[in-house]
XYZ file of C-alpha atoms in Angstrom:
383
model
C 0.062 -0.116 0.013
C 1.401 3.350 -0.854
C 0.289 6.969 0.173
C 1.097 9.962 -2.172
C 1.799 13.063 -0.172
C 3.561 16.124 -1.739
C 4.661 13.931 -4.480
C 6.569 11.659 -2.116
C 5.659 8.037 -1.945
C 5.406 6.344 1.423
C 4.985 2.635 1.500
C 3.245 0.977 4.326
C 4.027 -2.318 5.321
C 2.256 -5.109 7.315
C 3.643 -4.982 10.803
C 4.354 -8.367 12.780
C 4.224 -7.903 16.553
C 3.300 -9.454 19.913
C -0.132 -9.499 21.120
C -2.046 -11.374 23.875
C -4.954 -13.172 21.850
C -8.271 -14.404 23.792
C -9.091 -17.536 21.626
C -12.089 -18.286 23.507
C -14.185 -17.404 26.572
C -12.823 -18.282 30.041
C -9.400 -19.526 28.964
C -6.116 -17.881 29.558
C -4.855 -15.548 27.078
C -2.018 -16.485 24.604
C 0.903 -14.602 23.578
C 1.041 -14.619 19.804
C 2.705 -13.139 16.839
C 0.128 -11.284 14.793
C -0.031 -9.193 11.741
C -1.209 -5.711 11.657
C -2.136 -4.241 8.151
C -1.458 -0.762 7.240
C -4.182 2.020 7.890
C -6.736 2.486 5.486
C -8.600 5.650 4.653
C -9.225 7.783 7.667
C -7.389 5.338 9.874
C -4.425 5.620 12.432
C -1.934 2.716 13.285
C -0.731 3.331 16.814
C 2.306 1.682 18.637
C 0.718 1.029 22.024
C 3.422 2.038 24.715
C 1.333 1.014 27.731
C -1.871 -0.514 28.546
C -3.819 -1.328 31.777
C -6.119 -4.062 32.669
C -9.681 -3.013 33.344
C -12.551 -5.091 34.920
C -14.412 -4.789 31.816
C -11.865 -7.083 30.178
C -12.553 -9.636 32.716
C -16.169 -9.357 32.485
C -16.111 -9.826 28.847
C -13.609 -12.881 28.990
C -15.495 -14.613 31.839
C -19.114 -13.426 32.224
C -20.513 -12.047 28.955
C -23.250 -14.004 27.369
C -22.151 -13.282 23.929
C -19.383 -16.074 22.954
C -19.310 -15.080 19.284
C -16.841 -12.200 19.806
C -13.867 -14.562 19.930
C -11.035 -14.671 19.010
C -10.433 -11.168 20.182
C -7.654 -8.754 21.422
C -8.872 -7.391 24.704
C -7.630 -4.127 26.176
C -9.131 -0.682 26.055
C -7.038 1.387 28.322
C -4.103 2.277 26.382
C -1.757 4.976 25.154
C 0.795 5.105 22.475
C 2.410 6.889 19.493
C 1.030 7.181 15.916
C 3.079 5.094 13.748
C 1.434 5.936 10.381
C -1.841 7.404 9.091
C -4.024 6.549 6.220
C -5.625 8.618 3.285
C -7.700 11.646 4.629
C -6.443 11.828 8.119
C -5.506 15.403 8.919
C -5.983 15.490 12.742
C -2.829 13.273 13.456
C 0.747 12.715 12.125
C 3.433 10.066 12.975
C 4.993 10.583 16.337
C 1.779 12.085 18.043
C 1.030 10.736 21.593
C -2.502 9.520 21.590
C -5.087 7.593 23.491
C -7.474 5.341 21.790
C -11.120 5.882 22.474
C -13.824 2.976 22.931
C -16.399 5.671 22.417
C -15.665 7.140 19.131
C -16.698 10.701 18.234
C -17.779 11.516 14.709
C -18.245 15.184 15.472
C -20.941 15.595 12.951
C -23.981 13.747 14.287
C -26.752 15.032 16.523
C -25.475 13.328 19.299
C -21.867 14.637 19.034
C -23.242 18.214 18.556
C -25.367 18.002 21.679
C -23.766 18.893 25.008
C -26.399 16.513 26.620
C -24.704 13.312 25.867
C -21.263 11.592 24.729
C -23.130 9.110 22.478
C -22.361 9.096 18.796
C -24.581 7.663 15.845
C -21.395 6.349 14.221
C -20.432 4.601 17.513
C -23.906 3.073 17.583
C -23.676 1.791 14.066
C -20.333 0.245 14.455
C -21.435 -1.629 17.724
C -24.143 -3.242 15.735
C -21.666 -4.584 13.158
C -19.299 -7.383 13.577
C -15.913 -5.846 14.845
C -14.072 -7.955 12.435
C -15.231 -5.433 9.705
C -13.086 -2.900 10.783
C -10.234 -5.009 12.279
C -6.832 -4.820 10.590
C -5.502 -7.529 12.884
C -4.955 -11.160 12.081
C -3.445 -14.251 13.507
C -2.712 -17.467 11.743
C -4.682 -16.381 8.807
C -7.747 -15.671 11.106
C -9.101 -12.216 11.674
C -8.981 -11.020 15.115
C -11.782 -8.810 16.665
C -10.775 -5.725 18.734
C -12.529 -5.521 22.002
C -14.447 -2.231 22.285
C -13.018 -1.264 18.960
C -9.610 -0.796 20.485
C -7.407 -3.900 21.276
C -4.648 -2.531 23.189
C -3.232 -5.822 24.200
C -1.494 -5.625 20.718
C 1.696 -3.920 20.318
C 0.172 -2.415 17.252
C -3.522 -1.524 16.715
C -5.465 0.299 13.846
C -8.433 2.688 14.476
C -10.493 5.012 12.854
C -9.261 8.771 13.475
C -12.921 9.422 15.063
C -11.607 6.982 17.947
C -8.228 8.435 18.386
C -7.437 11.635 20.814
C -4.043 13.471 20.569
C -2.776 14.398 24.080
C -0.097 16.491 25.409
C 3.372 15.371 24.323
C 4.582 15.866 27.879
C 2.202 13.090 29.301
C 3.682 9.937 30.347
C 2.040 7.189 28.711
C 2.257 4.740 31.341
C 0.044 6.972 33.510
C -2.348 8.584 31.350
C -3.364 5.343 29.704
C -5.618 4.960 32.816
C -7.591 7.670 31.296
C -8.860 5.503 28.479
C -11.669 4.072 30.717
C -11.753 3.476 34.531
C -10.481 6.989 35.855
C -12.575 9.071 33.682
C -15.584 6.805 34.021
C -15.568 7.117 37.850
C -14.577 10.598 38.111
C -16.979 11.824 35.541
C -19.825 9.982 36.963
C -19.509 12.269 40.025
C -18.401 15.477 38.428
C -20.450 15.332 35.021
C -23.363 13.000 35.625
C -24.279 13.034 39.375
C -22.998 16.893 39.511
C -21.916 16.436 43.126
C -22.327 19.847 45.019
C -19.955 21.443 47.697
C -20.823 20.309 51.123
C -22.791 17.459 50.163
C -22.595 13.799 51.381
C -21.854 11.025 49.058
C -21.569 7.131 49.176
C -19.490 5.149 46.573
C -20.232 1.503 46.245
C -17.256 -0.565 45.074
C -13.545 0.518 45.474
C -11.963 -0.737 42.365
C -10.357 1.821 40.170
C -13.736 3.261 39.007
C -15.047 3.585 42.606
C -11.822 5.130 43.867
C -11.771 7.492 40.780
C -15.533 8.316 41.837
C -14.342 9.086 45.454
C -11.645 11.355 43.800
C -14.416 13.029 41.657
C -16.706 13.606 44.749
C -13.945 15.197 46.731
C -12.894 17.425 43.787
C -16.519 18.448 43.476
C -16.369 19.647 47.277
C -18.225 16.847 48.862
C -17.883 17.127 52.658
C -18.506 13.486 53.680
C -17.657 10.459 51.240
C -18.760 7.076 52.506
C -16.730 4.451 51.006
C -18.616 0.978 50.749
C -16.843 -2.277 50.035
C -16.917 -5.873 51.374
C -12.864 -5.822 51.194
C -11.577 -3.766 54.065
C -8.107 -3.883 52.484
C -9.221 -1.134 50.247
C -10.218 1.355 52.721
C -6.759 2.682 53.213
C -6.447 3.440 49.472
C -9.918 5.089 49.379
C -8.890 7.500 52.276
C -5.898 8.600 49.861
C -8.517 9.652 47.264
C -10.769 11.649 49.902
C -12.999 8.908 51.579
C -13.992 10.099 54.981
C -16.164 7.201 56.285
C -15.929 3.333 55.506
C -18.590 0.570 55.762
C -18.236 -2.983 55.171
C -21.569 -4.493 54.527
C -20.489 -7.801 56.149
C -20.223 -5.917 59.423
C -24.009 -5.504 59.598
C -27.061 -7.616 59.885
C -29.337 -5.015 58.259
C -29.488 -3.724 54.804
C -26.716 -1.255 53.821
C -29.191 1.267 52.669
C -30.484 1.323 56.222
C -27.193 1.604 57.657
C -26.356 4.597 55.391
C -29.866 6.213 56.249
C -28.777 5.920 60.039
C -25.392 7.289 59.472
C -26.556 10.331 57.465
C -29.889 11.134 59.055
C -32.005 10.146 56.205
C -29.823 9.389 53.245
C -26.784 10.619 51.199
C -27.255 13.276 48.566
C -25.414 11.335 45.996
C -24.694 7.726 45.561
C -22.645 6.052 42.938
C -22.829 2.029 42.190
C -19.256 1.076 40.774
C -19.584 -2.673 40.868
C -21.953 -3.668 38.076
C -24.273 -5.603 40.637
C -27.894 -4.909 40.320
C -28.677 -5.572 44.017
C -25.969 -3.065 44.797
C -27.516 -0.721 42.438
C -30.988 -0.915 44.214
C -29.201 -0.463 47.480
C -27.335 2.604 46.242
C -30.500 4.239 45.009
C -32.296 3.336 48.414
C -29.579 4.840 50.288
C -30.319 8.274 48.801
C -32.340 10.884 50.817
C -36.027 11.382 49.624
C -36.857 14.602 47.896
C -33.446 15.148 45.892
C -31.193 12.270 46.167
C -29.358 11.301 42.978
C -28.049 7.875 42.339
C -25.878 6.918 39.260
C -25.378 3.507 37.900
C -21.649 3.382 36.851
C -20.727 -0.307 37.028
C -21.356 -2.457 33.879
C -23.383 -5.756 33.571
C -26.111 -6.940 30.872
C -26.719 -10.132 32.898
C -29.864 -9.310 35.013
C -32.646 -6.599 35.272
C -32.396 -3.886 37.810
C -35.540 -2.975 39.708
C -36.988 -1.095 42.587
C -40.417 -0.032 44.060
C -41.791 3.033 42.194
C -42.427 4.809 45.485
C -38.597 5.132 45.787
C -38.672 7.343 42.796
C -41.953 8.903 43.423
C -40.504 10.390 46.627
C -38.017 12.613 44.636
C -34.999 10.482 44.139
C -33.371 10.346 40.599
C -31.813 7.136 39.136
C -29.502 7.499 36.245
C -26.752 6.032 34.701
C -23.608 7.017 32.604
C -21.195 5.596 30.133
C -17.489 6.702 30.292
C -18.316 9.304 33.015
C -20.341 11.383 30.497
C -17.035 12.579 28.826
C -16.799 13.274 25.233
C -13.348 11.683 24.593
C -12.104 14.202 22.052
C -12.259 17.067 24.424
C -12.497 15.362 27.866
C -9.437 13.333 27.823
C -6.961 16.199 26.878
C -8.646 18.165 29.970
C -7.922 15.159 32.324
C -4.574 14.882 30.980
C -3.717 18.624 31.764
C -5.483 18.123 35.177
C -3.096 15.377 35.884
C -0.225 17.294 34.653
C -1.282 20.239 36.919
C -1.507 17.713 39.834
C -5.189 18.073 40.074
C -6.037 14.688 39.335
C -4.298 11.620 40.672
C -3.201 8.576 38.446
C 0.026 7.153 39.920
C -2.004 6.124 43.057
C -4.248 3.759 41.162
C -1.330 1.720 39.894
C -0.446 -1.120 42.167
C 1.494 -3.427 39.649
C 3.735 -2.762 36.585
C 4.244 -5.674 34.216
C 4.937 -6.724 30.742
C 2.295 -7.958 28.306
C 3.812 -11.326 28.624
C 2.628 -11.555 32.276
C -1.198 -10.543 31.342
C -2.492 -13.692 32.887
C -0.737 -13.119 36.277
C -2.357 -9.500 36.001
C -5.798 -11.072 35.438
C -5.566 -13.431 38.520
C -4.533 -10.260 40.642
C -7.596 -8.333 39.524
C -9.797 -11.387 39.906
C -8.766 -11.813 43.575
C -8.907 -8.261 44.394
C -5.262 -7.771 44.756
C -4.761 -5.079 42.583
C -6.311 -1.744 41.477
C -4.685 -1.270 38.130
C -1.828 -3.193 36.510
C -0.138 -1.225 33.880
C 1.546 -3.468 31.110
C 4.326 -2.610 28.520
C 5.472 -4.789 25.735
C 8.945 -4.863 26.904
C 10.552 -4.108 30.417
C 11.024 -0.307 31.144
């Protein structure tokens, strides 16, 4: 493949590189040599420098009901450097530092033009298609799907320019990769979706990376009391670092957690954020809110069960809502979060409990499954 630019001819070649391939559900990932085709029109080929493991990767690998999306390259929290661009790409050039977006942004549809949402019609259309239609990754002659359209567990990946955002060249890629999903999701749920107010009381259910980021968002918004809820008390010290003021382990009580929080706060919290993906916890989070104005945000992901509550819990004035990626539009939101990190207004280093190579991805998975890590950042070679 060639690209004619200013009468110079640049030849693009297939790149052979290392990737962690999920060949089937609930099985260990396999380190393979894969082939990454050149970028086509409006596409960008990225060398992934660092990628982290998110619970959504585990959910897809072990719990999702859709088994048709294998083989796939997992990973959607990554950061890298543009290696080459296809025809029609004007926003990026080789050498740019970038973060892949699992929520692409065409910039032209009514959703992209609305400040009320971070949805995109092009993203919805692509979600309905088989992801191999846009994949440039193959292994042993078989097309590989890219999880959430990204596939950052590959040393190189190819994405449409709508799904890539350029970031400050001063940003350390092994830190800002966390902004590709978890940190923005939790932080934005508090700041963008719940719109936590100064002096308010909040409860955060689940203290993984998303929950800790939600705690950080509540603190940044000025909450005076932030109650961290988790069945693993080992996470309470970490939550304190991000701003939690109170800690509740549901296992320590013989009554519903919503009742415990009601009693602690004199009627309920102003805001609650469910960051686990458990429908029973979602209901508990809602019912922990004060009647009249309490707001509860569903942040954790699941598609296995329905969620329900009695109508009176909403009729009394509580609001139940949800968000995806913390309500951030990636093209604008991620660069702002990168700047906030560089300005020391947002923490990232504190989320990272382990650093590994991609060869150790199955070790990273076991750590996260067993609640022994918050975020593991992986490179394709030792630092």
